[in-house]
Tab-separated table of C-alpha atoms in Angstrom:
chain	number	residue	atom	x	y	z
A	1	UNK	CA	-0.092	0.028	0.052
A	2	UNK	CA	1.429	3.339	-1.006
A	3	UNK	CA	1.599	6.679	0.964
A	4	UNK	CA	-1.150	9.105	0.206
A	5	UNK	CA	-1.378	12.827	0.918
A	6	UNK	CA	-4.421	11.980	2.770
A	7	UNK	CA	-2.120	10.246	5.280
A	8	UNK	CA	-0.279	13.484	5.902
A	9	UNK	CA	-2.108	15.163	8.829
A	10	UNK	CA	-1.095	18.929	8.079
A	11	UNK	CA	-1.963	18.640	4.237
A	12	UNK	CA	-5.439	16.843	4.974
A	13	UNK	CA	-6.156	19.350	7.715
A	14	UNK	CA	-5.389	22.262	5.151
A	15	UNK	CA	-7.558	20.667	2.341
A	16	UNK	CA	-10.339	20.032	4.660
A	17	UNK	CA	-10.312	23.760	5.781
A	18	UNK	CA	-10.073	24.918	2.179
A	19	UNK	CA	-13.141	22.597	1.339
A	20	UNK	CA	-15.181	24.217	4.017
A	21	UNK	CA	-14.316	27.726	2.772
A	22	UNK	CA	-11.927	28.359	5.654
A	23	UNK	CA	-8.350	29.473	6.063
A	24	UNK	CA	-6.426	26.781	7.953
A	25	UNK	CA	-4.672	27.527	10.976
A	26	UNK	CA	-1.218	28.986	10.155
A	27	UNK	CA	0.646	26.325	11.969
A	28	UNK	CA	-1.073	23.523	9.697
A	29	UNK	CA	-0.635	25.489	6.513
A	30	UNK	CA	3.053	26.222	7.365
A	31	UNK	CA	3.707	22.532	8.074
A	32	UNK	CA	2.040	21.362	4.963
A	33	UNK	CA	3.869	23.838	2.743
A	34	UNK	CA	7.228	23.297	4.203
A	35	UNK	CA	6.960	19.613	4.026
A	36	UNK	CA	5.769	19.510	0.453
A	37	UNK	CA	8.364	22.115	-0.709
A	38	UNK	CA	11.093	19.979	1.051
A	39	UNK	CA	9.830	16.908	-0.767
A	40	UNK	CA	9.837	18.719	-4.020
A	41	UNK	CA	13.343	20.012	-3.694
A	42	UNK	CA	14.359	16.338	-2.635
A	43	UNK	CA	12.622	14.842	-5.633
A	44	UNK	CA	13.841	17.435	-8.183
A	45	UNK	CA	17.325	18.440	-6.926
A	46	UNK	CA	19.309	21.334	-8.290
A	47	UNK	CA	19.593	25.131	-8.232
A	48	UNK	CA	18.240	26.498	-11.206
A	49	UNK	CA	14.571	27.350	-10.092
A	50	UNK	CA	13.427	29.104	-6.967
A	51	UNK	CA	10.048	27.884	-5.833
A	52	UNK	CA	8.380	30.304	-3.394
A	53	UNK	CA	5.410	29.998	-1.179
A	54	UNK	CA	5.316	33.111	0.848
A	55	UNK	CA	5.343	33.616	3.785
A	56	UNK	CA	6.293	29.909	4.560
A	57	UNK	CA	9.298	28.759	2.430
A	58	UNK	CA	11.320	28.924	-0.739
A	59	UNK	CA	13.449	26.196	-2.025
A	60	UNK	CA	15.754	25.770	-5.013
A	61	UNK	CA	15.287	22.879	-7.319
A	62	UNK	CA	15.519	21.513	-10.821
A	63	UNK	CA	18.935	20.819	-12.430
A	64	UNK	CA	20.611	23.343	-14.487
A	65	UNK	CA	22.749	26.419	-14.042
A	66	UNK	CA	23.569	26.958	-10.311
A	67	UNK	CA	22.072	30.079	-8.768
A	68	UNK	CA	24.468	31.708	-6.214
A	69	UNK	CA	23.623	35.380	-5.664
A	70	UNK	CA	20.772	37.762	-6.472
A	71	UNK	CA	17.559	37.176	-8.289
A	72	UNK	CA	17.633	33.356	-9.609
A	73	UNK	CA	17.315	32.748	-13.489
A	74	UNK	CA	13.846	31.093	-12.867
A	75	UNK	CA	11.191	31.892	-10.241
A	76	UNK	CA	8.014	30.122	-9.432
A	77	UNK	CA	5.747	31.840	-6.805
A	78	UNK	CA	2.392	31.033	-5.601
A	79	UNK	CA	0.180	30.896	-2.457
A	80	UNK	CA	-0.222	28.074	-0.071
A	81	UNK	CA	-3.629	27.000	-1.233
A	82	UNK	CA	-2.657	27.018	-4.870
A	83	UNK	CA	0.654	25.042	-4.033
A	84	UNK	CA	-0.984	22.432	-1.910
A	85	UNK	CA	-3.773	21.933	-4.691
A	86	UNK	CA	-1.012	21.507	-7.313
A	87	UNK	CA	0.798	19.061	-5.108
A	88	UNK	CA	-2.196	16.671	-4.384
A	89	UNK	CA	-3.599	17.029	-7.988
A	90	UNK	CA	-6.529	19.091	-7.399
A	91	UNK	CA	-5.305	21.916	-9.788
A	92	UNK	CA	-3.347	21.576	-12.978
A	93	UNK	CA	-0.334	23.862	-13.690
A	94	UNK	CA	-2.031	25.229	-16.711
A	95	UNK	CA	-5.149	26.325	-14.699
A	96	UNK	CA	-2.996	27.763	-11.919
A	97	UNK	CA	-1.072	29.970	-14.472
A	98	UNK	CA	-4.441	30.806	-16.225
A	99	UNK	CA	-6.000	32.023	-13.048
A	100	UNK	CA	-3.100	34.216	-12.203
A	101	UNK	CA	-2.553	32.356	-8.928
A	102	UNK	CA	0.875	31.120	-9.973
A	103	UNK	CA	3.568	33.112	-11.340
A	104	UNK	CA	6.371	31.370	-13.276
A	105	UNK	CA	9.320	33.262	-15.056
A	106	UNK	CA	12.511	32.148	-16.652
A	107	UNK	CA	14.105	29.127	-18.215
A	108	UNK	CA	12.983	25.934	-16.646
A	109	UNK	CA	10.119	27.461	-14.658
A	110	UNK	CA	7.450	25.339	-16.394
A	111	UNK	CA	7.125	22.787	-13.669
A	112	UNK	CA	3.793	21.198	-14.918
A	113	UNK	CA	5.393	17.718	-15.446
A	114	UNK	CA	6.162	17.395	-11.698
A	115	UNK	CA	2.575	17.666	-10.499
A	116	UNK	CA	0.682	16.084	-8.762
A	117	UNK	CA	3.732	15.512	-6.592
A	118	UNK	CA	4.507	11.859	-6.248
A	119	UNK	CA	5.653	10.582	-2.864
């Protein structure tokens, strides 16, 4: 039996809150975002794209040119709700871009092939 995002308490708490039209408690949303971003960076190692979910965390991922200082060559930024919906497959990359809830700029910033995020 494989692992499911439903088994991750912080993610499931956030999804339930979103479904009920509420904002999850900050501690749960922060935990869900941090865990899923760290997992993303682990599954797609590298330093060519900075993925940001303010105010919780940013990670560098995806193989390519290494970013050392200043603004990275590729940036992806979104809110916690959009990020978590991408991670579990409730939202597609294309729909997130089209809605304006996700900003992606630079070479290698199209991360659509990595979602939903496999565990």
